[in-house]
Structures are given as structure tokens and as C-alpha cells.
Coordinates of C-alpha atoms in Angstrom, one line a residue:
M1 CA -144.8 62.4 107.5
K2 CA -144.8 59.0 106.7
L3 CA -147.3 56.6 107.2
N4 CA -146.3 52.8 107.9
I5 CA -148.6 50.2 107.1
E6 CA -147.9 46.5 108.6
N7 CA -149.5 43.1 107.7
L8 CA -152.2 44.6 105.2
G9 CA -153.4 41.2 103.4
I10 CA -149.9 39.9 102.1
I11 CA -148.1 43.4 102.3
K12 CA -146.0 42.5 105.8
Q13 CA -144.8 46.4 105.8
A14 CA -145.0 49.7 103.6
E15 CA -143.7 53.0 104.5
I16 CA -145.3 55.8 102.6
D17 CA -143.5 59.5 102.4
L18 CA -146.6 62.0 102.5
D19 CA -144.1 64.9 101.6
K20 CA -143.4 63.6 98.6
K21 CA -145.2 65.3 95.7
F22 CA -145.2 62.1 93.1
T23 CA -145.2 59.0 94.4
I24 CA -145.3 55.7 91.9
F25 CA -146.2 52.5 93.0
C26 CA -144.9 49.6 91.0
G27 CA -145.0 45.8 91.2
R28 CA -146.5 42.6 89.5
N29 CA -150.1 42.2 90.0
N30 CA -152.1 41.0 92.9
T31 CA -148.8 42.3 95.0
G32 CA -151.2 44.4 97.0
K33 CA -150.8 48.0 95.5
T34 CA -154.7 48.7 95.3
Y35 CA -155.1 47.7 98.8
A36 CA -152.2 50.4 99.9
S37 CA -153.9 52.8 98.1
Y38 CA -157.5 52.1 99.8
V39 CA -155.5 52.9 103.1
L40 CA -154.0 55.7 102.4
H41 CA -156.9 57.3 101.1
A42 CA -159.1 56.5 103.9
F43 CA -156.1 58.1 106.4
L44 CA -156.5 61.2 104.4
E45 CA -160.3 61.1 104.6
D46 CA -162.1 63.9 106.8
G47 CA -162.4 61.9 110.0
N48 CA -164.5 62.6 113.0
I49 CA -162.7 62.2 116.3
Y50 CA -164.1 64.1 118.9
Q51 CA -163.5 61.4 122.6
L52 CA -160.0 61.9 122.3
H53 CA -158.6 62.8 126.0
C54 CA -156.2 65.5 124.2
I55 CA -159.5 67.3 122.6
Q56 CA -161.2 67.1 126.0
N57 CA -158.3 68.7 127.7
I58 CA -158.2 71.3 124.8
V59 CA -161.9 72.1 125.2
E60 CA -161.6 72.4 128.9
Q61 CA -158.9 75.1 127.9
I62 CA -161.0 77.1 126.1
I63 CA -163.6 77.2 128.4
T64 CA -161.4 78.7 131.2
K65 CA -159.2 80.7 129.1
G66 CA -160.5 80.9 125.5
S67 CA -157.2 79.5 124.0
F68 CA -155.1 76.9 123.9
S69 CA -151.2 76.3 123.0
L70 CA -150.6 73.9 120.2
T71 CA -148.1 70.8 120.7
K72 CA -146.9 68.2 119.1
T73 CA -148.1 65.9 121.5
Y74 CA -152.2 66.8 120.4
I75 CA -151.3 66.1 116.8
E76 CA -149.7 62.8 117.8
E77 CA -152.5 61.6 119.3
W78 CA -155.2 62.9 116.8
L79 CA -153.1 61.0 114.5
N80 CA -152.9 57.7 116.2
A81 CA -156.4 57.9 116.5
N82 CA -157.6 58.2 113.2
C83 CA -154.8 55.3 112.2
Q84 CA -156.9 53.0 114.8
I85 CA -160.1 54.4 113.0
V86 CA -158.7 53.1 109.7
V87 CA -158.0 49.7 111.1
A88 CA -161.4 49.3 112.7
Q89 CA -163.3 50.4 109.8
T90 CA -161.5 48.0 107.2
G91 CA -164.2 46.4 106.7
S92 CA -166.2 49.1 105.1
I93 CA -163.0 50.4 103.2
F94 CA -162.7 47.5 101.5
G95 CA -166.4 46.9 101.3
I96 CA -166.5 43.3 102.8
S97 CA -168.2 41.8 105.4
D98 CA -166.5 42.0 109.3
T99 CA -166.1 38.1 109.1
T100 CA -164.0 38.4 105.8
K101 CA -162.0 41.1 107.5
D102 CA -161.2 39.2 110.7
K103 CA -159.9 36.1 108.0
L104 CA -158.0 38.7 105.9
F105 CA -157.1 41.7 107.7
S106 CA -156.2 40.7 111.4
K107 CA -153.2 41.7 112.3
F108 CA -153.6 44.6 110.4
T109 CA -151.7 47.6 112.2
L110 CA -151.0 51.5 110.7
Y111 CA -149.5 54.2 112.3
A112 CA -148.2 57.8 111.1
K113 CA -144.6 58.9 111.8
Y114 CA -144.8 62.6 113.0
T115 CA -141.4 64.3 113.0
D116 CA -140.1 67.7 114.6
E117 CA -140.2 69.1 111.2
D118 CA -143.5 68.5 110.6
F119 CA -144.4 70.3 113.7
K120 CA -142.5 73.2 112.7
D121 CA -144.5 73.2 109.8
A122 CA -147.9 73.1 111.6
L123 CA -146.7 76.0 114.1
H124 CA -145.7 77.9 110.9
T125 CA -149.2 77.4 109.5
P126 CA -151.7 80.6 110.1
I127 CA -155.6 79.9 110.7
S128 CA -158.1 82.0 110.3
A129 CA -161.8 80.9 110.3
Q130 CA -165.0 81.8 111.4
L131 CA -167.7 79.0 112.4
T132 CA -171.5 79.9 112.4
E133 CA -174.5 77.7 113.4
G134 CA -177.5 79.1 114.4
T135 CA -177.0 82.4 116.8
S136 CA -173.5 80.3 118.2
F137 CA -170.3 81.6 116.4
W138 CA -166.7 80.6 117.0
K139 CA -163.7 82.7 115.4
I140 CA -160.2 80.6 115.1
T141 CA -157.0 82.6 115.4
K142 CA -153.8 81.5 115.3
N143 CA -150.6 83.9 113.9
Q144 CA -148.0 82.2 111.5
D145 CA -145.2 80.9 113.9
S146 CA -146.9 80.6 117.0
A147 CA -148.2 77.9 119.0
E148 CA -150.8 80.0 120.9
I149 CA -154.6 79.2 119.2
L150 CA -157.1 81.7 120.6
I151 CA -161.2 80.9 120.1
E152 CA -163.9 83.2 120.3
S153 CA -167.3 82.6 120.3
N154 CA -170.7 84.4 121.7
V155 CA -171.4 81.1 123.7
N156 CA -171.2 81.2 127.4
S157 CA -168.1 79.2 128.5
A158 CA -170.1 79.6 132.0
V159 CA -173.0 77.8 131.1
L160 CA -171.4 75.8 128.2
Q161 CA -174.3 73.3 127.4
T162 CA -173.8 69.3 125.5
P163 CA -174.4 70.4 122.2
D164 CA -172.1 73.5 122.9
S165 CA -169.6 71.5 124.1
F166 CA -169.7 69.1 121.0
R167 CA -169.7 71.6 118.4
A168 CA -166.4 73.1 120.5
A169 CA -164.8 69.3 120.3
M170 CA -165.9 69.4 116.4
L171 CA -164.0 72.7 115.9
V172 CA -161.1 71.5 117.8
C173 CA -161.0 68.1 116.2
H174 CA -160.8 70.4 112.3
I175 CA -157.9 72.5 113.9
L176 CA -155.9 69.1 114.8
R177 CA -157.1 67.4 111.1
Q178 CA -155.7 71.2 109.7
L179 CA -152.7 70.9 111.3
A180 CA -151.8 67.8 111.1
F181 CA -152.3 67.6 107.5
C182 CA -151.0 71.0 106.8
K183 CA -149.5 70.8 103.5
M184 CA -152.4 68.5 102.5
S185 CA -156.1 69.2 102.0
G186 CA -158.9 67.1 100.2
V187 CA -158.2 63.4 99.0
R188 CA -159.6 61.8 95.9
M189 CA -158.9 58.4 94.7
L190 CA -159.8 57.7 91.2
T191 CA -160.0 53.7 90.9
V192 CA -159.8 51.2 88.3
E193 CA -164.2 51.4 88.3
R194 CA -163.7 55.1 87.3
N195 CA -164.2 53.9 83.6
S196 CA -167.9 52.4 84.3
I197 CA -168.9 55.4 87.1
Y198 CA -171.1 57.2 85.8
T199 CA -172.9 54.1 84.5
F200 CA -172.6 53.0 88.4
K201 CA -174.1 55.7 89.6
T202 CA -178.0 55.0 88.2
E203 CA -177.3 51.8 89.5
L204 CA -176.6 53.4 93.3
S205 CA -180.2 55.1 92.5
L206 CA -182.1 51.9 91.7
S207 CA -180.3 50.4 94.8
R208 CA -181.7 53.2 97.2
N209 CA -185.2 52.0 95.6
E210 CA -184.9 48.6 96.1
L211 CA -183.8 49.5 99.8
I212 CA -187.0 51.2 100.1
D213 CA -188.9 48.7 98.7
H214 CA -187.6 46.0 100.6
I215 CA -188.3 47.9 104.0
Q216 CA -191.8 48.3 103.0
Q217 CA -192.2 45.0 102.0
T218 CA -191.2 43.6 105.2
S219 CA -193.1 43.3 108.4
K220 CA -191.9 45.4 111.3
S221 CA -191.2 42.2 113.7
E222 CA -188.6 41.1 110.5
I223 CA -187.2 44.4 109.6
D224 CA -183.5 45.0 110.6
V225 CA -182.6 48.4 109.6
I226 CA -179.0 48.7 110.3
D227 CA -178.0 44.6 108.9
I228 CA -180.0 46.2 105.6
I229 CA -177.7 49.4 105.4
N230 CA -174.8 47.3 106.4
K231 CA -175.1 45.8 103.6
S232 CA -175.8 48.2 101.3
S233 CA -173.4 50.4 102.3
R234 CA -170.6 47.7 101.8
R235 CA -171.6 47.0 98.5
Y236 CA -168.6 48.4 97.0
P237 CA -165.3 50.2 98.8
F238 CA -165.0 53.1 100.4
A239 CA -162.8 55.0 97.4
V240 CA -165.6 53.9 95.0
R241 CA -168.6 54.4 97.1
S242 CA -166.9 58.2 97.5
S243 CA -166.6 58.3 93.6
L244 CA -170.4 57.1 93.1
R245 CA -171.0 60.5 96.0
I246 CA -169.6 62.4 93.4
A247 CA -171.2 61.2 90.0
N248 CA -175.1 61.5 92.0
D249 CA -173.9 65.0 93.2
L250 CA -172.8 66.0 89.7
E251 CA -175.7 68.9 89.1
T252 CA -174.0 71.0 92.2
V253 CA -170.7 69.7 91.7
Q254 CA -170.5 71.8 88.1
K255 CA -171.5 75.1 90.0
S256 CA -167.8 75.1 91.5
D257 CA -164.6 76.2 89.9
S258 CA -161.1 74.5 90.4
A259 CA -157.9 76.4 89.9
F260 CA -157.0 73.3 87.5
A261 CA -159.7 73.7 85.4
V262 CA -156.6 74.3 82.6
I263 CA -155.5 71.1 82.7
A264 CA -158.9 69.6 82.6
D265 CA -159.1 71.6 79.2
K266 CA -155.6 70.9 78.1
I267 CA -156.9 66.9 78.6
E268 CA -160.2 67.3 76.0
H269 CA -158.3 69.3 73.7
D270 CA -154.8 66.5 73.7
L271 CA -156.1 63.5 74.4
L272 CA -160.0 63.3 74.3
L273 CA -160.2 65.4 71.2
G274 CA -163.6 66.8 72.8
E275 CA -165.5 68.2 75.7
V276 CA -167.0 66.7 78.6
S277 CA -170.0 68.3 79.6
M278 CA -172.6 67.7 82.0
T279 CA -176.4 68.3 81.5
K280 CA -178.5 70.7 84.5
N281 CA -179.3 67.4 86.1
G282 CA -176.2 66.1 86.4
D283 CA -175.6 63.6 83.9
V284 CA -172.9 63.4 81.7
E285 CA -172.0 64.1 78.0
F286 CA -169.2 64.0 75.2
H287 CA -169.0 66.8 72.6
P288 CA -166.6 65.2 69.9
Q289 CA -164.2 67.8 68.4
G290 CA -165.7 69.2 65.0
M291 CA -169.5 68.0 65.5
A292 CA -172.1 70.3 65.9
I293 CA -172.4 71.5 69.1
T294 CA -175.9 70.7 69.5
R295 CA -174.5 66.7 68.6
K296 CA -173.4 65.3 72.2
L297 CA -172.8 61.9 72.5
P298 CA -174.7 60.0 75.7
F299 CA -171.6 58.8 78.1
H300 CA -172.6 55.3 77.5
L301 CA -171.8 55.6 73.5
S302 CA -168.4 57.4 74.3
S303 CA -165.7 55.9 74.0
S304 CA -163.1 54.2 76.0
I305 CA -160.6 56.5 76.7
V306 CA -163.7 59.4 77.1
K307 CA -165.0 56.9 79.9
T308 CA -161.8 56.5 81.9
M309 CA -160.9 60.2 81.7
A310 CA -164.2 61.7 82.5
S311 CA -163.6 61.8 86.0
L312 CA -160.1 63.6 86.0
V313 CA -161.5 65.6 83.8
I314 CA -165.0 66.5 86.1
Y315 CA -162.1 66.5 89.3
L316 CA -160.1 69.2 87.6
R317 CA -162.2 71.4 86.5
H318 CA -164.7 71.4 89.5
I319 CA -163.2 69.7 93.1
A320 CA -159.5 69.9 92.9
K321 CA -157.9 72.2 95.0
V322 CA -154.1 73.1 95.5
G323 CA -152.5 70.6 98.3
D324 CA -155.2 67.7 97.1
T325 CA -153.7 64.3 97.1
L326 CA -155.0 62.3 93.8
I327 CA -154.4 58.4 94.1
I328 CA -155.2 57.4 90.5
D329 CA -154.9 53.2 90.0
E330 CA -153.5 52.2 86.8
P331 CA -153.9 55.4 85.0
E332 CA -152.9 53.4 82.0
M333 CA -156.2 51.7 81.6
N334 CA -157.5 51.8 78.0
F335 CA -154.5 53.7 76.7
H336 CA -152.2 54.3 73.6
P337 CA -148.7 54.4 73.8
D338 CA -148.9 58.1 73.0
V339 CA -151.6 58.8 75.1
Q340 CA -149.8 57.7 78.1
I341 CA -146.7 59.4 77.4
L342 CA -149.0 62.4 77.7
L343 CA -150.3 61.3 80.5
A344 CA -147.2 61.1 82.5
Q345 CA -146.5 65.3 81.6
I346 CA -149.3 65.9 82.8
F347 CA -149.4 64.3 85.8
A348 CA -145.8 66.2 86.6
I349 CA -147.7 69.8 85.5
L350 CA -150.2 68.9 88.1
T351 CA -147.2 68.3 90.9
R352 CA -145.6 71.5 90.1
K353 CA -149.0 73.5 90.2
G354 CA -149.6 71.8 94.1
L355 CA -151.3 68.2 93.6
R356 CA -149.3 65.6 95.4
I357 CA -150.1 62.6 92.8
I358 CA -149.8 59.1 93.7
I359 CA -149.8 56.5 91.0
S360 CA -150.0 52.6 90.5
T361 CA -148.6 51.6 87.6
H362 CA -147.5 48.6 85.2
S363 CA -146.7 51.3 82.3
D364 CA -143.3 51.0 80.8
Y365 CA -144.4 54.1 78.6
I366 CA -145.4 56.4 81.9
I367 CA -142.7 55.0 83.6
R368 CA -140.0 55.7 80.9
E369 CA -141.4 59.7 80.4
I370 CA -141.3 60.2 84.0
N371 CA -137.8 58.9 84.0
N372 CA -137.3 61.6 81.1
L373 CA -139.2 64.5 82.9
I374 CA -136.8 64.2 86.3
M375 CA -133.1 64.0 83.6
A376 CA -135.2 67.3 81.5
G377 CA -134.9 68.8 85.3
A378 CA -131.7 68.0 86.1
I379 CA -130.6 69.6 82.8
D380 CA -133.1 72.8 83.6
K381 CA -130.9 73.0 86.6
R382 CA -127.5 73.5 84.5
G383 CA -129.2 75.9 82.4
N384 CA -129.2 74.1 79.3
A385 CA -132.7 74.6 78.1
N386 CA -131.5 74.4 74.2
I387 CA -132.1 70.3 74.3
L388 CA -135.3 70.4 76.6
E389 CA -137.1 72.9 74.1
E390 CA -136.3 70.7 70.9
L391 CA -137.5 67.6 72.5
G392 CA -141.6 69.8 73.4
Y393 CA -140.4 69.9 77.5
S394 CA -141.8 72.7 79.3
S395 CA -140.7 74.4 82.2
D396 CA -144.2 73.5 84.0
M397 CA -143.8 69.7 83.7
L398 CA -139.7 69.3 84.9
L399 CA -139.4 66.8 87.8
D400 CA -137.2 67.4 90.6
Y401 CA -135.9 63.5 91.5
K402 CA -135.8 64.7 95.3
E403 CA -139.6 65.3 95.1
V404 CA -140.4 62.0 93.6
S405 CA -140.8 58.7 95.4
V406 CA -140.8 55.1 93.9
L407 CA -142.5 51.6 95.5
Q408 CA -141.6 48.5 94.6
F409 CA -144.2 45.4 95.6
K410 CA -142.3 42.3 95.5
K411 CA -143.0 39.3 96.6
T412 CA -140.7 37.3 99.0
G413 CA -142.5 34.1 99.5
K414 CA -146.1 32.5 98.5
S415 CA -148.0 35.0 100.1
V416 CA -145.7 37.8 101.9
V417 CA -144.9 41.7 99.8
R418 CA -142.2 43.1 100.9
V419 CA -142.6 47.4 100.0
T420 CA -139.1 48.8 99.2
S421 CA -138.4 52.7 98.2
L422 CA -136.2 52.4 95.0
T423 CA -133.4 54.8 94.5
I424 CA -133.8 57.6 92.4
N425 CA -131.2 60.2 91.2
E426 CA -130.6 62.8 88.1
E427 CA -131.2 59.7 85.9
G428 CA -134.2 58.4 87.0
F429 CA -135.2 54.9 88.5
A430 CA -134.9 50.7 87.6
I431 CA -138.0 49.0 88.1
D432 CA -136.6 45.6 87.6
T433 CA -139.8 43.4 87.1
I434 CA -140.9 45.7 84.5
D435 CA -137.1 46.0 82.9
T436 CA -136.6 42.2 82.9
A437 CA -139.8 41.2 80.8
I438 CA -139.0 43.7 78.3
I439 CA -134.9 42.0 78.3
N440 CA -136.7 38.9 77.7
Q441 CA -138.5 39.5 75.4
N442 CA -136.1 41.4 72.9
I443 CA -133.9 38.5 73.0
Q444 CA -136.8 36.0 72.5
A445 CA -137.7 38.5 69.5
E446 CA -133.7 38.8 68.4
R447 CA -132.9 35.0 68.7
L448 CA -136.9 34.2 66.8
Y449 CA -135.4 36.8 64.1
G450 CA -132.2 35.2 63.8
Q451 CA -133.5 32.2 62.6
L452 CA -135.8 33.5 60.8
V453 CA -133.3 34.9 58.5
D454 CA -131.1 32.2 58.7
N455 CA -133.9 29.8 57.2
K456 CA -134.2 31.7 53.9

């Protein structure tokens, strides 16, 4: 599946291939990379679309015969509706007012390209689940490589009431979403605000208290609760609010375990040189290596690398699932070059273990290391592993260039950005804006050094 973005601020057009395991957004500052990331995050987040014609059609089939036959059209209609909802919610996604949204994004459109191959993947996906609500239960069954979806329920379809009909529509929406995104599960975006997210969570709680105080101090004739809530809910972009919700629920989050916890351990051991932990109340702490186990640093006293990486560690240890899409804006933030190189290797390992990684980066160190891992992957396929061992590359971090996508955001005028897919092969890829800056700096250094030597 490919997601097409048009007229998103200064972005004229962009196409994101969601089937790629590793996607890189690159380009100069102020070219819309974060905009595209916000929209992608919102598109992949859970959406509740119950009023579609196709869903009502399916509900009628369920009522009459207890099953329905999946078609490509059903999924396409659901995807198009999801795109329309994202466009309609642009103000909330970016944390701006509707007036500002209309000024900046009035021509923004979004649509998904759903191919016959995508539909084959949906047909290949088996479903088996049971949902229970009160005394009602719904059992869903879809066999692999079958279009027939059977839904059993103890609800009498002949006397189906409005709440039951609504639940059936919710169920159908869930099924269509699961099949539309059959290669994907959840999505998580780590924004540039992640280095202070566990400070923000306290401030967010204060905002709630301020909201309550405001309501209590305002007379009933003056209060407009909807207006207050709208202003409060758009204080931060949607991706930031999602992170804040997790930060405020760490007491519950830490009770779950993820299959990616071993990568969280690797980050702590190799990069942070200590352990990120949480109290029973959900407060984040850091225990540096070599310090007594009882001595833990409050989060605000930890180093910048810990503050920046804590969200990733917690996500990998407690939240991540195979099939998730992880979006990270500027992963190199605050990091020394050797940390950036190790981080690129960790991203490659995560893709091999089942995450989809999307990063927006300016880091030449990360880009060079990704190129190295692509070349290492090509060398490994040819059976020459000796040099890989010498260079410290393990088999779980090698990349296949066919699974990597690089999108360059480039201004073609004062207020127009075009996004192009860069060519990738076994030797990797080149980003001209970064390469040009490095080449020019090297030329200047050589001239200055030459002048310095000549004047001795």
C-alpha cells in the first residue's frame, strides 16, 4: 500500500510506500518532513468509521446470514474514508485552530493506493477472535486464503436493537482495519519533544487541574465547555498528545512485556550505560552502571541522552509489537557520532525483528552506516562473511536494499517542496544535499590548510 500526500503546506506531492521495512526522510530544514510524519502517524492510528455505506451493507449481511464475503472495494472504501477523516482533523493533528488550518492546509488531500497484491495479502490473513460485552458475545472467523468471514453471536439478529447494530458496525470496522493493515499493527511516533516528555506529563496534569478550576470559577451562563476542551486538546500536536497519554499511564504500561525488550536492554547496556526504570506510580528514574542499586537519579537529573532515549526504551520494553510502525523524528538529537552509528545498527536489527522503521534525519553518520549495512547485506548474500565479522557486523543487522526507501524533500521554489524517491542499489544511496555540504566543507578546509602551510 502506498499513501499519497498532496498540498500539505509546502509539500506539493509525496508518496510513501508502507510496505518498505525501513524508510528515511531526508532534506534540508523547513521542507515538511515532520508534517509528513504527523500525517502518516494519524493515518495509521486507530480510526472509528462506522457510518460507511459498505459497513452498513456488511451489517445487513451479518443480520441475514451471519457472514459476509470480503471484497477489495470494501477495504478501499474504508481506507478512503480514513484518509478523509485525517484531512478533516488536520487542525487537531497539528495542534492548531481551524482558522489556521484553513489558511495553511485548505488544499491538503490524502489517498491510499490499495493494489491487487495488497488484497491478496488480506485474503491470505486468517482471523480468529471473540469479543464479549456484557452478556453479548461475537465470534469472528476467517480462514487463510478465504474471502468468507463468519460472525457468530448470541444476539438474536431478528430483533437486533440499535446498540447491537452499532456494536456490529464497530466489529466490521475493526475487521476492515485489521485486513487493510494486515502487515501492520500499531504505530508510535517519537517526536522531537521526546527529550522532555516525562516533564511534560506533570505539566499536562496541571493543565487538567487548571481546566477544572476554570470550569468551577465560571458561571453556568458564561461557560463553554466544548470551546475550553477544544483549546486544551489542541495545545500539542496529536503525536505529542499520544506520547503524553502513554507517559501519564506508565503505572499501567510497565505491567506489560514486549518481545523487543532485549533490544531495550541492548540500548541501555551499549548506549545509556545504565537502566531506565519506573516507580510503582509511573515516575521515570535512571540507574547508572556502577552505582548502588538503591541510588537512582530522578529523570530531570539524568543526561540528555537518557532523556532522549527513555521513550524508545520504554516503548521497546513494554509496548512494541511485531508489525508496529515506529516513526522517529531526528533520532540523532543530542547524540555523539559513535552513538548515532550504533543507533543506525539498532534500527536495522528492529526491522529484522518485525518493526517498520521510519526516520527523519540530517545525520551523515546514520546515513553512512545504513549504507554500510546495505553493502554488508549484499556481501553476505554472496557468501563472504569474513569481512563482516572483522568489521563487527552481525547477521541480524544486515539490510536488503529492496526493503529500504529514501525520500528526499527538496525545495523547487520559494514555497514548493517536491518529494522524490532516491535510487537505491547494493552500494546504498546518495543524498546530494548532505554530500554537497560535506564536499564544500572539505574543499574549504583544504584551501585554508594549504594557505596556512604556504605562509609558514
